[in-house]
Coordinates of C-alpha atoms in Angstrom, one line a residue:
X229 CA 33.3 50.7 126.2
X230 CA 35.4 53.5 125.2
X231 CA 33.4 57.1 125.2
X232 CA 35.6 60.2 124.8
X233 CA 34.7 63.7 123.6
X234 CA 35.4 66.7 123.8
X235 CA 34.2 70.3 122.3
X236 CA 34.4 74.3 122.8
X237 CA 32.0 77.2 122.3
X238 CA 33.0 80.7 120.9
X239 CA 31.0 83.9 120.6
X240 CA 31.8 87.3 119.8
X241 CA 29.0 89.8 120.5
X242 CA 29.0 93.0 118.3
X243 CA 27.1 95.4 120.2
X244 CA 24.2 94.3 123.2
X245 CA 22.1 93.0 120.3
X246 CA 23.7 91.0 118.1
X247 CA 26.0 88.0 118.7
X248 CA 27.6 85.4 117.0
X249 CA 28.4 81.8 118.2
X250 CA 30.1 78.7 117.4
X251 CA 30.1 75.8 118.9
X252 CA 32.3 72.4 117.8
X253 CA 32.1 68.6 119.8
X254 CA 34.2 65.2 118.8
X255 CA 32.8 62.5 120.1
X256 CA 34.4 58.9 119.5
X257 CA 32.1 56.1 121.0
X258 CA 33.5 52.4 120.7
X259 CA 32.4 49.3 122.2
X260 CA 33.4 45.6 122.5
X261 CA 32.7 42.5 124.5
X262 CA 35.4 40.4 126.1
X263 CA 36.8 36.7 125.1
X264 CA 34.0 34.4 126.3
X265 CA 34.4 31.3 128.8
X266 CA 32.7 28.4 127.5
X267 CA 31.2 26.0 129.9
X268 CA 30.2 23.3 127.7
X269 CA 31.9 20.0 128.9
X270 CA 34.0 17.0 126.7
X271 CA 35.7 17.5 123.5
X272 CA 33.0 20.2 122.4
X273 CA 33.4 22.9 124.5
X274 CA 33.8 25.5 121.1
X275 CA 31.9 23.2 118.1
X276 CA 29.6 20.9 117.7
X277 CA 25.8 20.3 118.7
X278 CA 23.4 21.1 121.8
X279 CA 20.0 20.4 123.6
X280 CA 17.3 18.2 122.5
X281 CA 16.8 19.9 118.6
X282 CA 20.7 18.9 118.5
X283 CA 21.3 23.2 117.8
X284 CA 24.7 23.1 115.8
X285 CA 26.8 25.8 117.5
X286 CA 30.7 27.0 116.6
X287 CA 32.9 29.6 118.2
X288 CA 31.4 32.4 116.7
X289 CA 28.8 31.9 118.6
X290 CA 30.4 33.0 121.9
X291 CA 30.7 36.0 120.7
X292 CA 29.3 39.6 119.6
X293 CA 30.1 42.1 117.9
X294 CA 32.4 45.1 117.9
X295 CA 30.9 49.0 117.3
X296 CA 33.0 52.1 116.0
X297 CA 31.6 55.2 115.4
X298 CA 33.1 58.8 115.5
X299 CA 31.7 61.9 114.5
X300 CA 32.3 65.6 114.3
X301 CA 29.4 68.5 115.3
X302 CA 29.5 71.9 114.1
X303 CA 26.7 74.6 115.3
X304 CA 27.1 78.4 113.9
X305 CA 24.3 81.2 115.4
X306 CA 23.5 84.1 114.7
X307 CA 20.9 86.3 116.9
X308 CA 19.8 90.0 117.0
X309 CA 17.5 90.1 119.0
X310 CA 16.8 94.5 118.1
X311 CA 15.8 93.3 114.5
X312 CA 14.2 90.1 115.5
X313 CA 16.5 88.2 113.6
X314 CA 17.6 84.8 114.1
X315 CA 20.1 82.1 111.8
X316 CA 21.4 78.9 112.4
X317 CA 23.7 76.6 110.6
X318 CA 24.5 73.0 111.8
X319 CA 26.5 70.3 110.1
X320 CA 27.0 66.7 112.1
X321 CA 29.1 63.9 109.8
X322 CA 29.4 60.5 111.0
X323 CA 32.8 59.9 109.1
X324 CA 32.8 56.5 111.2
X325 CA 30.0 54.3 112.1
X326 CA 28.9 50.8 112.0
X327 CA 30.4 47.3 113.6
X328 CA 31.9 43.9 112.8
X329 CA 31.5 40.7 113.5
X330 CA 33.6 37.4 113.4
X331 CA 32.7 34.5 110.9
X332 CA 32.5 30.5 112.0
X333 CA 35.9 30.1 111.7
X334 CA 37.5 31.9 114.4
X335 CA 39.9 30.1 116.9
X336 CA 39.1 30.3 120.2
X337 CA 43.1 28.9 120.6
X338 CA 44.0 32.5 119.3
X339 CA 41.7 34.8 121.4
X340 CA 39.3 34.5 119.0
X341 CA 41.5 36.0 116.3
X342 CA 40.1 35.3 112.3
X343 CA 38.0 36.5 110.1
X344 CA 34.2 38.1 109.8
X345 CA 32.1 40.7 108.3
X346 CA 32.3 44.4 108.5
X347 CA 29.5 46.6 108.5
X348 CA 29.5 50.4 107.9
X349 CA 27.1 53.4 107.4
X350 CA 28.8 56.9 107.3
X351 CA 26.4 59.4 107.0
X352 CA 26.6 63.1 107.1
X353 CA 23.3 66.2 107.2
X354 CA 23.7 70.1 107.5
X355 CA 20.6 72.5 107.5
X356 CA 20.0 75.8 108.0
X357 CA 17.5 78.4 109.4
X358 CA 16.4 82.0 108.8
X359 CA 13.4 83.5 110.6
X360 CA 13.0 87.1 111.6
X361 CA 10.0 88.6 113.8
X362 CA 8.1 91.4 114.1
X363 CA 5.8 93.8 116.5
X364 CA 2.7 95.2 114.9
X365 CA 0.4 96.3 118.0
X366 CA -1.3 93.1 119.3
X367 CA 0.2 91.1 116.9
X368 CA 3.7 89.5 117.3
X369 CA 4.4 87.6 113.7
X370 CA 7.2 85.3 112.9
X371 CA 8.2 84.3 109.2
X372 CA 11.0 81.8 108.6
X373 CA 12.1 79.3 106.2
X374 CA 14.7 76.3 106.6
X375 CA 16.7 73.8 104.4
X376 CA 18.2 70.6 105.3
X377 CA 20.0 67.7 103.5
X378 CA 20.9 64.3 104.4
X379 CA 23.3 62.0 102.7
X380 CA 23.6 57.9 103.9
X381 CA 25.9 55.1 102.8
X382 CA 26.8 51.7 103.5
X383 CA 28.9 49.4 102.3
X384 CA 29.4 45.4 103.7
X385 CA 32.3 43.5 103.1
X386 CA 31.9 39.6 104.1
X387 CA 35.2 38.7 104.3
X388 CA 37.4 40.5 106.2
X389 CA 40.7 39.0 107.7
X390 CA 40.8 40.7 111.1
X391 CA 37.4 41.0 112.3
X392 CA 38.6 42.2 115.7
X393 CA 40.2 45.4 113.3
X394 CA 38.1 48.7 111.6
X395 CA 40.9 49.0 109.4
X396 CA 41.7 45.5 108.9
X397 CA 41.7 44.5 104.7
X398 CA 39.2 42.2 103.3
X399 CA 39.0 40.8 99.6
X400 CA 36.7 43.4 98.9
X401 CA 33.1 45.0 98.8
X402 CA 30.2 42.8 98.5
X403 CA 27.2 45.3 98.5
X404 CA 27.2 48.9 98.3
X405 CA 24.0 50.6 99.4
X406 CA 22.9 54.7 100.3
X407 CA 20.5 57.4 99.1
X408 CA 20.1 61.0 99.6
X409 CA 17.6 63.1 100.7
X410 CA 16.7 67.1 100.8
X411 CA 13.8 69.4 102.4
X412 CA 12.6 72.7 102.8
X413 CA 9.8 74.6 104.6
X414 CA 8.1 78.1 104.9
X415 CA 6.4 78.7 108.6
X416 CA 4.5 81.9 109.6
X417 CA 2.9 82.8 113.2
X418 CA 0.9 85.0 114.9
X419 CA 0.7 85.9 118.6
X420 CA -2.8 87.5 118.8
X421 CA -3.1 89.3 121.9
X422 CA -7.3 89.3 121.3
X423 CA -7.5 90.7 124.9
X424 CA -5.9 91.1 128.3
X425 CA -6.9 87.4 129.3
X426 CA -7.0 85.6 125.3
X427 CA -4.0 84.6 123.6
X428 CA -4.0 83.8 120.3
X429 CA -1.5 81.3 118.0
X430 CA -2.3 80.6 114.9
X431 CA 0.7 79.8 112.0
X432 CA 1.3 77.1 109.2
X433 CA 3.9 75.1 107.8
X434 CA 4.7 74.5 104.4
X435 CA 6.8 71.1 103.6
X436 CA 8.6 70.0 100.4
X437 CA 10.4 66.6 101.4
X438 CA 12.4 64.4 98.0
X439 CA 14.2 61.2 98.4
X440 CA 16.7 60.7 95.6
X441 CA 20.2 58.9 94.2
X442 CA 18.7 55.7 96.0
X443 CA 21.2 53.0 94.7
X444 CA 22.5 49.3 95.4
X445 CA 24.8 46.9 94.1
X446 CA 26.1 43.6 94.7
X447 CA 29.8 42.3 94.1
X448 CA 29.4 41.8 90.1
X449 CA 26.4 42.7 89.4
X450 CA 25.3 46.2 87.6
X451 CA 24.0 49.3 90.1
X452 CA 20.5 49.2 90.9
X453 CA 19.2 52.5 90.9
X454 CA 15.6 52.9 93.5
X455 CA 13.0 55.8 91.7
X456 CA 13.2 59.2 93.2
X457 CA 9.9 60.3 95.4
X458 CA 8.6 64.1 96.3
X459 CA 6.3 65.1 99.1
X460 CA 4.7 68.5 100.0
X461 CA 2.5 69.3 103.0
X462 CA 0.8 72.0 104.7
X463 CA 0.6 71.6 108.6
X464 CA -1.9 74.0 110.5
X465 CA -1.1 75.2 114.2
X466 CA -3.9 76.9 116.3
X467 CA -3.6 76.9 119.6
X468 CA -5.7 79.2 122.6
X469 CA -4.4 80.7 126.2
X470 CA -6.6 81.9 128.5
X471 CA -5.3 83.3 131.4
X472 CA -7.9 83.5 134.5
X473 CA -5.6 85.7 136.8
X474 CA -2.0 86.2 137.0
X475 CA -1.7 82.5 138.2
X476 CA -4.2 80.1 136.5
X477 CA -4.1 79.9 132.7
X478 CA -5.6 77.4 130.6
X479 CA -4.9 76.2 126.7
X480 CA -6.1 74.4 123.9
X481 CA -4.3 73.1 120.7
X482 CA -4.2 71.6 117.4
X483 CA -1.5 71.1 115.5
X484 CA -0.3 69.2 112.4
X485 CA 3.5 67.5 111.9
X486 CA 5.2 66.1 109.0
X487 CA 7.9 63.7 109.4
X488 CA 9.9 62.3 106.9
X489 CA 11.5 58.8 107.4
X490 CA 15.0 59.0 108.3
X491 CA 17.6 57.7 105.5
X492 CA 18.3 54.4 108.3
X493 CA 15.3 53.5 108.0
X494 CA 14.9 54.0 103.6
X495 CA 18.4 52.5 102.7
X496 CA 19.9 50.4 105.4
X497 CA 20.6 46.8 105.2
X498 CA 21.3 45.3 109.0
X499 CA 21.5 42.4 110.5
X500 CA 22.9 43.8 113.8
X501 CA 25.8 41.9 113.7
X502 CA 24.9 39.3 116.2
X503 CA 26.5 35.9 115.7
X504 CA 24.1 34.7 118.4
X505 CA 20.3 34.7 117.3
X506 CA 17.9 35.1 119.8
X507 CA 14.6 33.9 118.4
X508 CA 11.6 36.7 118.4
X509 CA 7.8 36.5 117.7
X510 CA 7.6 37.8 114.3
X511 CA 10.8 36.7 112.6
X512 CA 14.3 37.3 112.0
X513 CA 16.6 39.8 112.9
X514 CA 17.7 41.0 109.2
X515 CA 16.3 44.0 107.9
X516 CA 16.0 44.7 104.5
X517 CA 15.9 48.9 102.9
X518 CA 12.6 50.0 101.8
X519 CA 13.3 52.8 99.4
X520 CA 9.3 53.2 98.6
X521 CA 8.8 54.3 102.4
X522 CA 6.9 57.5 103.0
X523 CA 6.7 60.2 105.0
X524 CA 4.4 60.1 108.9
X525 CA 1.4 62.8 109.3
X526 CA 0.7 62.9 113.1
X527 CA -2.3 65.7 114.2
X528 CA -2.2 66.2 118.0
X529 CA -4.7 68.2 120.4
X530 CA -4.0 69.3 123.5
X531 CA -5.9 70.6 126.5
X532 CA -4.3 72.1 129.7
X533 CA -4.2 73.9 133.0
X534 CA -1.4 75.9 134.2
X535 CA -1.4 77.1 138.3
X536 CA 1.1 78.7 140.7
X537 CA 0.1 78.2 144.6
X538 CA 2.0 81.3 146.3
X539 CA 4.8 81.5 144.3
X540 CA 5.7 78.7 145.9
X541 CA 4.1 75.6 143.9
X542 CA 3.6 75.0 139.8
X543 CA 1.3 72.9 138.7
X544 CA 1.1 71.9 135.2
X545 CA -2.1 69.1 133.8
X546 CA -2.3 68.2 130.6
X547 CA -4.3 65.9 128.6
X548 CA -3.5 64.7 124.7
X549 CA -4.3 62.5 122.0
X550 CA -2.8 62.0 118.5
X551 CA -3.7 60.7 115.3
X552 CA -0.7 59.3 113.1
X553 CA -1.3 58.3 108.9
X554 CA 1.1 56.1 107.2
X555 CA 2.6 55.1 110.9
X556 CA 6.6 53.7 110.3
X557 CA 7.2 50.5 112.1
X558 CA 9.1 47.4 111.3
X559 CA 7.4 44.4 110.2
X560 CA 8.0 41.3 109.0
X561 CA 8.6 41.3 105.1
X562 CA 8.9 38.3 102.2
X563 CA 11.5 35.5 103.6
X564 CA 10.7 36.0 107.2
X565 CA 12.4 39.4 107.0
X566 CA 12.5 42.4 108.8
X567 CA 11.4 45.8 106.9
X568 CA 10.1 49.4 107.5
X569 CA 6.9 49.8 106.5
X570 CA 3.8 52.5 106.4
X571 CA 1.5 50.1 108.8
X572 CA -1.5 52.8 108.7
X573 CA -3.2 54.6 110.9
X574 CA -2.0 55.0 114.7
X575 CA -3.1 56.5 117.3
X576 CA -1.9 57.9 121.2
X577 CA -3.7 58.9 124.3
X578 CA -2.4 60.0 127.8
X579 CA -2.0 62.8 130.1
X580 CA 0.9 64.2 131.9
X581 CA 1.2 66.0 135.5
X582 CA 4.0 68.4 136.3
X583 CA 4.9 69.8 139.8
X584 CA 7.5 72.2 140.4
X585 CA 8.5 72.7 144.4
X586 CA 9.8 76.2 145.4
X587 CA 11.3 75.0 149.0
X588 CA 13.6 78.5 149.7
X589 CA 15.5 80.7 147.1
X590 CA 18.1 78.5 147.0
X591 CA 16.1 74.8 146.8
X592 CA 13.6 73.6 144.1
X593 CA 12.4 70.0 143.5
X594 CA 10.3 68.7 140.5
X595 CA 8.5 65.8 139.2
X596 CA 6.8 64.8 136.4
X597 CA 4.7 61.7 135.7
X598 CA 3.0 60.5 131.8
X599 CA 0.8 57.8 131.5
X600 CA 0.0 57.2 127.9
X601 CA -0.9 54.0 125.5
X602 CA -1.1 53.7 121.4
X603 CA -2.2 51.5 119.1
X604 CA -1.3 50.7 115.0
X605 CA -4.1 49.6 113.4
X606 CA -5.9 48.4 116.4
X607 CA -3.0 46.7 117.7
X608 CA -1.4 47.7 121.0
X609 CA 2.4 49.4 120.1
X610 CA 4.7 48.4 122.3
X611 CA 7.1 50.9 121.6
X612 CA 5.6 53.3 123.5
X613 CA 5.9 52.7 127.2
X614 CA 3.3 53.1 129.3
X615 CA 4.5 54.9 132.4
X616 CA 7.5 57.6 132.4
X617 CA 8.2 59.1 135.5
X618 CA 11.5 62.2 136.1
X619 CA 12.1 63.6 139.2
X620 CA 14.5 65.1 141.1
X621 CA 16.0 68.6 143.0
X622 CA 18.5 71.2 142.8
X623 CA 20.2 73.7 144.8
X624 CA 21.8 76.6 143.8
X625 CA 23.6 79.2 145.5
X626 CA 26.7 81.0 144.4
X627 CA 29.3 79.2 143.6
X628 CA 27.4 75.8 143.7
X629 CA 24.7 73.9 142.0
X630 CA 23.8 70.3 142.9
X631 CA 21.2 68.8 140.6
X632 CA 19.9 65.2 141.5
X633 CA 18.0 63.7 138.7
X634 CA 16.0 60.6 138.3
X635 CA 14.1 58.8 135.2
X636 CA 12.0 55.9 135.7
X637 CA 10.7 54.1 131.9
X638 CA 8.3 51.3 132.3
X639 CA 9.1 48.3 130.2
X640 CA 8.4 48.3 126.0
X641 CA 8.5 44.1 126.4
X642 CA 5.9 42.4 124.1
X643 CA 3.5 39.6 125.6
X644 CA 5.3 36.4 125.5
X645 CA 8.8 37.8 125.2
X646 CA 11.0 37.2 128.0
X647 CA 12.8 39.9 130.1
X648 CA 15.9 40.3 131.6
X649 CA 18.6 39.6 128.3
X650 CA 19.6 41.6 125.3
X651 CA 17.0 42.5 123.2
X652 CA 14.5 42.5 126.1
X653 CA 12.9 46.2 126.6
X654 CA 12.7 45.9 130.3
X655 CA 11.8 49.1 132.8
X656 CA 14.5 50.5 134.1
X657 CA 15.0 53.5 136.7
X658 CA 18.3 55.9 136.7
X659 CA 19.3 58.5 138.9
X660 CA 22.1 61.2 138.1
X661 CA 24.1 63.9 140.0
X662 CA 26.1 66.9 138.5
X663 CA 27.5 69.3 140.8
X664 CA 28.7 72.8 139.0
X665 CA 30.9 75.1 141.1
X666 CA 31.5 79.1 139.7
X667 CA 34.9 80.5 140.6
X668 CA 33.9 83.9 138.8
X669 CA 32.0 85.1 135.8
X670 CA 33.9 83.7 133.5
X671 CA 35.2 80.2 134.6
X672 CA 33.5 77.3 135.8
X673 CA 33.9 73.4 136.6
X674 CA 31.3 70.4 136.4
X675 CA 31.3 67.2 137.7
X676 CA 28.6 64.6 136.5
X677 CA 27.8 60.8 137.7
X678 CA 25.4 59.2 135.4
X679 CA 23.6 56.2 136.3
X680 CA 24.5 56.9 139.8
X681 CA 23.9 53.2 141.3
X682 CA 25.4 51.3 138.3
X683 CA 22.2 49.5 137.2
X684 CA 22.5 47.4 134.6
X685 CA 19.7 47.7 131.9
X686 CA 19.1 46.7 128.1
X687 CA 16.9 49.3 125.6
X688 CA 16.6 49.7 122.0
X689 CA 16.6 53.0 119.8
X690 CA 13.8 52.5 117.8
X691 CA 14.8 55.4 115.5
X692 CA 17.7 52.9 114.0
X693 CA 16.2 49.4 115.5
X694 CA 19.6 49.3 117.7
X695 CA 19.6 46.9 120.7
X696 CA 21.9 47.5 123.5
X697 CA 22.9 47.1 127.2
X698 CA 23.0 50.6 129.3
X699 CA 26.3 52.3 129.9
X700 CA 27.3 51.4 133.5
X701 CA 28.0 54.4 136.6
X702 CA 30.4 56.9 134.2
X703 CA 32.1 60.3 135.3
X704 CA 32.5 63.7 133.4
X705 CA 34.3 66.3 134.0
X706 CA 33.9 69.8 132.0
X707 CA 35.5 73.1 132.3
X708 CA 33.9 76.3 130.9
X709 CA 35.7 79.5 130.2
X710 CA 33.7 82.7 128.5
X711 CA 35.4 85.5 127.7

């Protein structure tokens, strides 16, 4: 794995109130798998058949494939905090992004040199956000609106002469695949101060979500063009405090969210580039775009209790359940394919419980545990898991602070599946340690271990359906200078 990146920040304050920042990263994230060992005895070793079904197998089998991906972020603020005012403008392009894989015909002989398939899916989004607020008595309001705008493409190309290369040449494009889409949204809220002990939030949301240019084409064949779609929803909040006494509060809350599907899930073809298929209840591993898919409505309550013990302890209790309409998950599709698809109605219970340690002025320690279950349609969902669990403490006095963190994610695995291999959604616990040190005001030094006793864990980002084996114990080191 190669991980590198690197980034600054830059503000300029104009007076006490307002102040403008910037702030740029580069990241560049590849990885790869070594030349495999075959164990296979006789004159088969790299080709031939296997096991009682007599499984044809060749060299490409041995192996998986490579992933590229670079991007640039850009982040520009602007806060004054006199006039209540607040912008923000953000701009993230995945110039590079996507894998390739080799083909049947690659010769172990030649380190696996030949040909294969290249897979990629640049994509770039940029929004922006205006909100100001204001102080009228017992009311605080804040009115805002935001834009945002997404582009997505792909493009596959079966025959390319160096798989092991990004840049390699092939003889061409075989499908070409992407869409676009665009939103804005008006918000308003108002803090009600109804009396010393009630607190008061109640605000709306406004939605206008459109998925457009949807296109594909195969090598020869005339652009298909996918329809155009428009959405608009309003989203209530209303949420209660009450406070018993400056140290025990309690709250109640509804709320309504509005989430579009990302352009992954809309446009993309993927196959994962896997030359080795690992069977899975439900069907293959190809997934197919799904231009007709709509946007998730999820409305969430909430009912909590907030305590501090002698400034010394925080407790934090909190009990929710959610109700999701037109739920995206994948499914299987015509021709034992994979697709995104509006499964219905979903729902999720749990409850969470947060304590927060005061140990001296210097020490704190925290932990937090959620228990929580779903199901689609009456159907458990395994990708929620059932148990998270972070914990962990920090000390802090000038010039150090020593943070050690730890995660704990119960395993996603559905019944029948086994564990313990890619693709498997096993639980996994991490711990990290960052250590900061202050020479003065301005300048600063971090050091960082994450995954801190090299465990060695496979996930999956459901967001993009990308399966992957955990980075390893890795090291960063960061310098900050503010001036």
């Amino acid at each position: 794995v190669l991980n590198e990146s690197f980034g600054f920040n830059m503000g300029y304050s104009f007076n006490d109130s307002q102040k403008l920042t910037y702030k740029y990263t580069h990241s560049i994230y590849d990885w790869k798998y070594e030349d495999p060992i075959s164990y296979i005895k006789g004159n088969g070793r790299w080709k031939g058949k296997i096991g009682e079904n007599q499984m044809r197998y060749s060299p490409s089998n041995f192996l998986a494939a490579r992933g590229w991906r670079a991007y640039n972020l850009h982040s520009l603020t602007y806060n004054d905090k006199d006039n209540g005012i607040h912008a923000h403008f953000g701009l993230t392009d995945y110039y590079k992004d996507g894998f390739t894989s080799p083909d049947t015909s690659v010769n172990p002989e030649k380190n696996f040199d030949g040909p294969g398939k290249k897979m990629s899916y640049p994509s770039r989004s940029w929004n922006f956000d205006l909100n100001k607020r204001w102080i009228l008595g017992a009311h605080t309001v804040l009115f805002g609106g935001s834009y945002t705008e997404d582009k997505f493409s792909e493009t596959i190309e079966n025959n390319v002469y160096d798989w092991k290369s990004w840049n390699g040449a092939s003889d061409g494009i075989d499908q070409r695949l992407g869409g676009k889409d665009k939103s804005y949204a008006l918000y308003l809220q108002d803090k009600w101060a109804v009396s010393q002990k009630l607190t008061a939030y109640i605000g709306g949301r406004y939605d206008h979500y459109k998925k457009y240019d949807g296109y594909s084409q195969y090598r020869g064949k005339d652009e298909k063009d996918f329809d155009s779609s428009s959405y608009d929803k309003f989203s209530p909040k209303l949420s209660l405090d009450y406070a018993f006494n400056e140290n025990t509060n309690a709250y109640v809350s509804y709320g309504r969210s509005f989430n579009p599907p990302i352009l992954y899930q809309v446009y993309r073809y993927s196959d994962k580039g896997n030359s080795i298929y690992i069977p899975k209840k439900g069907g293959s591993s190809i997934y197919i775009p799904n231009p007709g898919l709509k946007p998730e409505t999820t409305d969430t309550w909430e009912l909590g209790l907030k305590k501090k013990i002698a400034n010394k302890t925080d407790i934090h209790v909190d009990v929710f359940y959610a109700k999701t309409k037109d739920y995206i998950g994948s499914a299987v599709d015509t021709g034992n394919w994979k697709q995104y698809q509006n499964q219905g109605d979903a729902k999720t219970h749990g409850f969470e419980i947060s304590l927060n340690q005061h140990h001296s002025d210097a020490w704190t320690s925290y932990i937090n545990y959620t228990w929580q279950t779903g199901k689609v349609e009456g159907e458990k969902n395994y990708d929620i898991p059932r148990h998270l669990l972070h914990l962990g403490t920090t000390y802090s006095k000038n010039p150090w602070t020593v943070n050690l963190d730890g995660m704990f994610i119960s395993d996603r695995t559905e019944a029948g599946e086994e564990s313990g291999h890619f693709k498997a959604r096993d639980a996994y616990f991490l711990m990290n340690l960052s250590t900061n040190y202050q020479f003065n005001k301005n300048f600063g030094i971090q050091f960082a271990v994450n995954n801190l006793f090299d465990r060695e864990y496979y996930d999956e980002d459901i967001s993009n359906n990308h399966y992957y084996i955990g980075d390893g114990r890795t090291y960063t080191l960061t310098a900050r200078y503010s001036f």
